JSON list of C-alpha atoms in Angstrom, two decimals:
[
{"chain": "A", "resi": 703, "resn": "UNK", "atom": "CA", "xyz": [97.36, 111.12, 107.23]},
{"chain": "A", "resi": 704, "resn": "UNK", "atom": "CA", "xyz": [100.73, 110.56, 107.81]},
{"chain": "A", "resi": 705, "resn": "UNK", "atom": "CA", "xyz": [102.38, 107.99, 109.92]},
{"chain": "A", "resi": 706, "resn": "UNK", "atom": "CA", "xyz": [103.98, 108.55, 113.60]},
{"chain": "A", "resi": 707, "resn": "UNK", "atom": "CA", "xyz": [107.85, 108.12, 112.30]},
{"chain": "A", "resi": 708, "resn": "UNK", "atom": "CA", "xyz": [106.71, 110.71, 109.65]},
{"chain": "A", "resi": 709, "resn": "UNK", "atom": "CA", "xyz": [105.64, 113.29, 113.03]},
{"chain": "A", "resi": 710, "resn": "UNK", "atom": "CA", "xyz": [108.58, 112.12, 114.98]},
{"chain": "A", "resi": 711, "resn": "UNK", "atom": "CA", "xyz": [111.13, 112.44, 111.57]},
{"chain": "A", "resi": 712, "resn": "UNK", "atom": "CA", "xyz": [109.69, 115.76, 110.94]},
{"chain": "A", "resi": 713, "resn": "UNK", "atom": "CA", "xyz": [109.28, 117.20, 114.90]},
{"chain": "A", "resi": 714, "resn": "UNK", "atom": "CA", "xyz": [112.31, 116.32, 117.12]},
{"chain": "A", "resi": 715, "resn": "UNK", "atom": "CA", "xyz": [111.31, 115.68, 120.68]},
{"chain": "A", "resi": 716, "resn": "UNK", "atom": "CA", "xyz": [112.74, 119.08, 121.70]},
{"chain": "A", "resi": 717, "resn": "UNK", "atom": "CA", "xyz": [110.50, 120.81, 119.29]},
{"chain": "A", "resi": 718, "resn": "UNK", "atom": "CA", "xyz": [107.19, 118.57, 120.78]},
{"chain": "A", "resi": 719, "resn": "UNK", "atom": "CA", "xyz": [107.64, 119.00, 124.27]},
{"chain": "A", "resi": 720, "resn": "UNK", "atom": "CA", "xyz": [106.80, 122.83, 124.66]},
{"chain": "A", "resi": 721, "resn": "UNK", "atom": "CA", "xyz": [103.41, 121.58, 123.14]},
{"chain": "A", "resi": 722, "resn": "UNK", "atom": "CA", "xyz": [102.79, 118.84, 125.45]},
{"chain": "A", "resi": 723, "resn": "UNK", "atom": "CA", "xyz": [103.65, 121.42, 128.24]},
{"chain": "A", "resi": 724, "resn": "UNK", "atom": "CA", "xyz": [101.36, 123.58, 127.36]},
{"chain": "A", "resi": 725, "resn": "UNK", "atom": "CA", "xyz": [99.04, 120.92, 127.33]},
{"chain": "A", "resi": 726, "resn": "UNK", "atom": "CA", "xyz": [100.25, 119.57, 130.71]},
{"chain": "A", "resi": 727, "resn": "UNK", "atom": "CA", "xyz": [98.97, 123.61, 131.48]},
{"chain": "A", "resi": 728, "resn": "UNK", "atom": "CA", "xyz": [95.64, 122.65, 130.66]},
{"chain": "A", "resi": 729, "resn": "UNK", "atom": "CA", "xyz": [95.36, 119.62, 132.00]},
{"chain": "A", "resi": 730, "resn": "UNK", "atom": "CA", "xyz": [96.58, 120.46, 135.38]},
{"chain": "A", "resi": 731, "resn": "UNK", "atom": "CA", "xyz": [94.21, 123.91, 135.16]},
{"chain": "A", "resi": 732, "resn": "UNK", "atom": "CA", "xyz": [98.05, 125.24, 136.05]},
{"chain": "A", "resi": 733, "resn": "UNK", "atom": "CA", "xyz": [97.56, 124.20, 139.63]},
{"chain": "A", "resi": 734, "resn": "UNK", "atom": "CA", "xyz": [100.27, 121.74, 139.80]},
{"chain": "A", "resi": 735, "resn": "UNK", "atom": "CA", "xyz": [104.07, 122.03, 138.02]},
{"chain": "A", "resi": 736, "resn": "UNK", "atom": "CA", "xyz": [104.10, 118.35, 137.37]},
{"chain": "A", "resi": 737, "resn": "UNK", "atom": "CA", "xyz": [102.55, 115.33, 135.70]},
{"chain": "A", "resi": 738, "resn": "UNK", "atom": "CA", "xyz": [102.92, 111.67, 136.04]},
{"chain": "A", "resi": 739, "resn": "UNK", "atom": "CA", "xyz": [104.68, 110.18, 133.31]},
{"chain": "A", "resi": 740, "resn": "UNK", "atom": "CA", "xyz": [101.90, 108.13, 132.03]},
{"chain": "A", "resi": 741, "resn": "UNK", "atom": "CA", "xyz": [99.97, 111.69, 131.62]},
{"chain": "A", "resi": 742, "resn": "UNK", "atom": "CA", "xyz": [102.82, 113.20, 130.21]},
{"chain": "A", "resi": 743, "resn": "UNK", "atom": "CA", "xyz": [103.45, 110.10, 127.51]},
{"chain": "A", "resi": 744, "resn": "UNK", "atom": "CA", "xyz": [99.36, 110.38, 126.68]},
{"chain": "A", "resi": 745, "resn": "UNK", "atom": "CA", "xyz": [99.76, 113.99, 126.11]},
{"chain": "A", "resi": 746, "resn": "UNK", "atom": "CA", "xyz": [102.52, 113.62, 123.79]},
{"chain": "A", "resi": 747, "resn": "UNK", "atom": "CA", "xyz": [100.58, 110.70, 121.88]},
{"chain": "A", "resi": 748, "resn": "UNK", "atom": "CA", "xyz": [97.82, 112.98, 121.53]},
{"chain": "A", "resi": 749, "resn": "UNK", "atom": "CA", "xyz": [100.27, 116.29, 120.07]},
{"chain": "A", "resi": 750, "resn": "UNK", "atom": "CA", "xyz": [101.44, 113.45, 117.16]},
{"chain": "A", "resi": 751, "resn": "UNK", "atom": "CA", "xyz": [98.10, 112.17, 116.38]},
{"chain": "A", "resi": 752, "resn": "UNK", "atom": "CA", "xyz": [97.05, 115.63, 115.93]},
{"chain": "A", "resi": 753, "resn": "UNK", "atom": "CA", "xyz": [100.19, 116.32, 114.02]},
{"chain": "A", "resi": 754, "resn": "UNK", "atom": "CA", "xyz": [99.45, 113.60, 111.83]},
{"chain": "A", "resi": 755, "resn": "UNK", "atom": "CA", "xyz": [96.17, 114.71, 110.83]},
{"chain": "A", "resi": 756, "resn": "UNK", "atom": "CA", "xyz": [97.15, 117.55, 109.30]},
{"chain": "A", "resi": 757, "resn": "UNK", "atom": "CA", "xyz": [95.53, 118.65, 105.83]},
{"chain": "A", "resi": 758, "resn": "UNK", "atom": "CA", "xyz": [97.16, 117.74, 102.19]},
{"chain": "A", "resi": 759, "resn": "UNK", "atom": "CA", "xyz": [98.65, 121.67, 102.46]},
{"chain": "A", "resi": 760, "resn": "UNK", "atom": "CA", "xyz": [99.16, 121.52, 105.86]},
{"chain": "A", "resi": 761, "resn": "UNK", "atom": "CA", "xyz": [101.70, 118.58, 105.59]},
{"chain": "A", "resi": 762, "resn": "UNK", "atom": "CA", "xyz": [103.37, 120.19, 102.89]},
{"chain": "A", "resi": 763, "resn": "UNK", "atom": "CA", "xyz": [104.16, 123.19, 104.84]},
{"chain": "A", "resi": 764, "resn": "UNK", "atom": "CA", "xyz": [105.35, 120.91, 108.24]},
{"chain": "A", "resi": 765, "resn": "UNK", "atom": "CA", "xyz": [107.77, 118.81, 105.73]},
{"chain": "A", "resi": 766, "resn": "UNK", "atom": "CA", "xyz": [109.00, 121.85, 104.44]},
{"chain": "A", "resi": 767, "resn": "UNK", "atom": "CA", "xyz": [109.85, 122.69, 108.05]},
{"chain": "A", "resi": 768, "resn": "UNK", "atom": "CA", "xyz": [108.34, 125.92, 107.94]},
{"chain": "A", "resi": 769, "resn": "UNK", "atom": "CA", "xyz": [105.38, 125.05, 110.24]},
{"chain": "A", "resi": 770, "resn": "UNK", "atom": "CA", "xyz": [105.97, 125.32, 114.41]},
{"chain": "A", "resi": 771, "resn": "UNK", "atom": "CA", "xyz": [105.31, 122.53, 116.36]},
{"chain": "A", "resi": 772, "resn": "UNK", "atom": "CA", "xyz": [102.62, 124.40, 118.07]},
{"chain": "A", "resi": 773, "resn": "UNK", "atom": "CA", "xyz": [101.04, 125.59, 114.61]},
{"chain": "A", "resi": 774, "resn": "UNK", "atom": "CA", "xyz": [101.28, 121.99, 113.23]},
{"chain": "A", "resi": 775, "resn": "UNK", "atom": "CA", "xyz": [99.26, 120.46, 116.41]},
{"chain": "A", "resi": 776, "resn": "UNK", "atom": "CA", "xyz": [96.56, 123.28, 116.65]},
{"chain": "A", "resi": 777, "resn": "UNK", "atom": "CA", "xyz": [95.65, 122.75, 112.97]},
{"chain": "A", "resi": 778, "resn": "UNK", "atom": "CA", "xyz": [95.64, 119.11, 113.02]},
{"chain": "A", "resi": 779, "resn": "UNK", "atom": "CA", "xyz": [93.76, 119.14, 116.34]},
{"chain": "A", "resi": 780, "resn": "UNK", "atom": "CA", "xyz": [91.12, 121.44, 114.21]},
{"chain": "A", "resi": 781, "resn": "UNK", "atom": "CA", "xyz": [90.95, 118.70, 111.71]},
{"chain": "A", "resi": 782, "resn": "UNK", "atom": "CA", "xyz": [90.53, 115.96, 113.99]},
{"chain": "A", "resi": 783, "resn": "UNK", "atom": "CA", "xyz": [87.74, 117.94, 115.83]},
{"chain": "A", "resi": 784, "resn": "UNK", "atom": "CA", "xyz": [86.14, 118.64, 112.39]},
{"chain": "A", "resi": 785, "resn": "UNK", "atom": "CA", "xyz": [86.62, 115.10, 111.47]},
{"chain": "A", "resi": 786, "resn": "UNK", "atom": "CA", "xyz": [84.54, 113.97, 114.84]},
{"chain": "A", "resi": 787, "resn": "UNK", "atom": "CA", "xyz": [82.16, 116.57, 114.48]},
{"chain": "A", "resi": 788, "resn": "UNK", "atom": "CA", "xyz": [81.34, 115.39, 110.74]},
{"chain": "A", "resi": 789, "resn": "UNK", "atom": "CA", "xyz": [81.29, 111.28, 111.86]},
{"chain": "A", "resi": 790, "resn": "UNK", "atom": "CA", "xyz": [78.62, 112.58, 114.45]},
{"chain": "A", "resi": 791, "resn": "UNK", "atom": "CA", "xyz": [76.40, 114.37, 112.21]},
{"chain": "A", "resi": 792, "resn": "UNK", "atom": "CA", "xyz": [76.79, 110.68, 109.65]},
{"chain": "A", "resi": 793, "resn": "UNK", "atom": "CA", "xyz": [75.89, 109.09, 112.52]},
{"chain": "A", "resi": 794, "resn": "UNK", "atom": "CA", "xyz": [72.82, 111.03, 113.67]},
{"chain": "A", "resi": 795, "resn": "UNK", "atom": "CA", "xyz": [71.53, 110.87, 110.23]},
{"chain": "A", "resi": 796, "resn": "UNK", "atom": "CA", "xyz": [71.69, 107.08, 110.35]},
{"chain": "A", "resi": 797, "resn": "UNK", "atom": "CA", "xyz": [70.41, 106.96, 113.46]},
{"chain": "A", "resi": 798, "resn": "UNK", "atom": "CA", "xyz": [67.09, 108.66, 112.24]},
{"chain": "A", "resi": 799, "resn": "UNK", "atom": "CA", "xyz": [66.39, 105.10, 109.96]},
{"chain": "A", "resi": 800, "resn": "UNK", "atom": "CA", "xyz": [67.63, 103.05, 112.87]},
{"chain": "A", "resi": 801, "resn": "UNK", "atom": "CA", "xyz": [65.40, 100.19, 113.13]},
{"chain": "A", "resi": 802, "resn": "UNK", "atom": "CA", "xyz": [66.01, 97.42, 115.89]},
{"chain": "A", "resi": 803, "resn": "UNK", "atom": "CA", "xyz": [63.88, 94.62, 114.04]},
{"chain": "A", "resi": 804, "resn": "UNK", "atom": "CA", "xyz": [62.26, 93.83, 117.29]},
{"chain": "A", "resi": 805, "resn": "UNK", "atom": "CA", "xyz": [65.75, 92.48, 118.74]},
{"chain": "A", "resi": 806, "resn": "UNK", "atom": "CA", "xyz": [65.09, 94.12, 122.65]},
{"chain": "A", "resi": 807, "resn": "UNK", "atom": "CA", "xyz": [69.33, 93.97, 123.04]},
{"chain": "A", "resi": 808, "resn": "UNK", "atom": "CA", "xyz": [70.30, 95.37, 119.96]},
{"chain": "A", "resi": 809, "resn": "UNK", "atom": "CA", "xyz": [67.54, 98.30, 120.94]},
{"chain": "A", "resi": 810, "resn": "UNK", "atom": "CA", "xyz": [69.03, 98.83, 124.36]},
{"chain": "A", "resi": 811, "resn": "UNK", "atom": "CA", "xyz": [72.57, 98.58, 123.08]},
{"chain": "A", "resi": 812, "resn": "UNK", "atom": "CA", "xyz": [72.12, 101.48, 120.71]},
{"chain": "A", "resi": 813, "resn": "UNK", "atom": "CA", "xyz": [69.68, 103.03, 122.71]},
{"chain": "A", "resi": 814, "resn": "UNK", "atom": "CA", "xyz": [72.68, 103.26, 125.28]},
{"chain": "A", "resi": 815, "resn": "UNK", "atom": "CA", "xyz": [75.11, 104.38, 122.50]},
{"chain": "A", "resi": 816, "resn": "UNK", "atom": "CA", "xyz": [72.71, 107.30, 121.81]},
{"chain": "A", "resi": 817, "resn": "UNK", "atom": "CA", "xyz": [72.60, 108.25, 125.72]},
{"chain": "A", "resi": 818, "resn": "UNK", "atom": "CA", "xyz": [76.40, 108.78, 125.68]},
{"chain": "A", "resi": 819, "resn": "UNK", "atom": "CA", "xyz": [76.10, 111.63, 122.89]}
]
């Protein structure tokens, strides 16, 4: 994974903002032109954490400079989804030898953590 000030070296702001606008798109459903800052400093938070999560290859090709912006965040918001999906499906096997030892809170706290899923 690399760092933040390796997304930000590699990505100038002007490169990462069409990104978060098109993200701004999504989050607004395109009904409104406009986004509080706070949203807009979230969004862009979220286009470098995906950017940072790109692949061995994949980070490679974005120091090379011959991967978009908006390449570069859709395939390390791929890997971060495949990352969650495969920490679920560790966690749902662990949960199936889940054993509370007769301790009612530590039941109901994990039984609550299982709800959320």
């Amino acid at each position: 994974m690399m760092k933040y000030s390796d997304v930000t070296a590699l990505y100038p702001m002007e490169d990462l903002i069409p990104v978060v606008a098109k993200l701004a798109e999504k989050f607004t459903a395109k009904e409104s032109s406009s986004v509080t800052y706070e949203q807009a400093r979230k969004l862009m938070k979220a286009v470098i954490y995906c950017i940072a999560h790109l692949e061995i290859g994949e980070t490679a090709l974005a120091a090379a400079g011959t991967l978009p912006a908006g390449e570069a965040y859709r395939l390390g918001y791929e890997a971060v989804i495949g990352k969650t999906r495969n920490t679920q499906e560790k966690y749902n096997k662990l949960m199936d030898f889940f054993d509370h030892y007769g301790n009612r809170n530590y039941r109901d706290t994990i039984g609550a953590v299982a709800k959320v899923e």
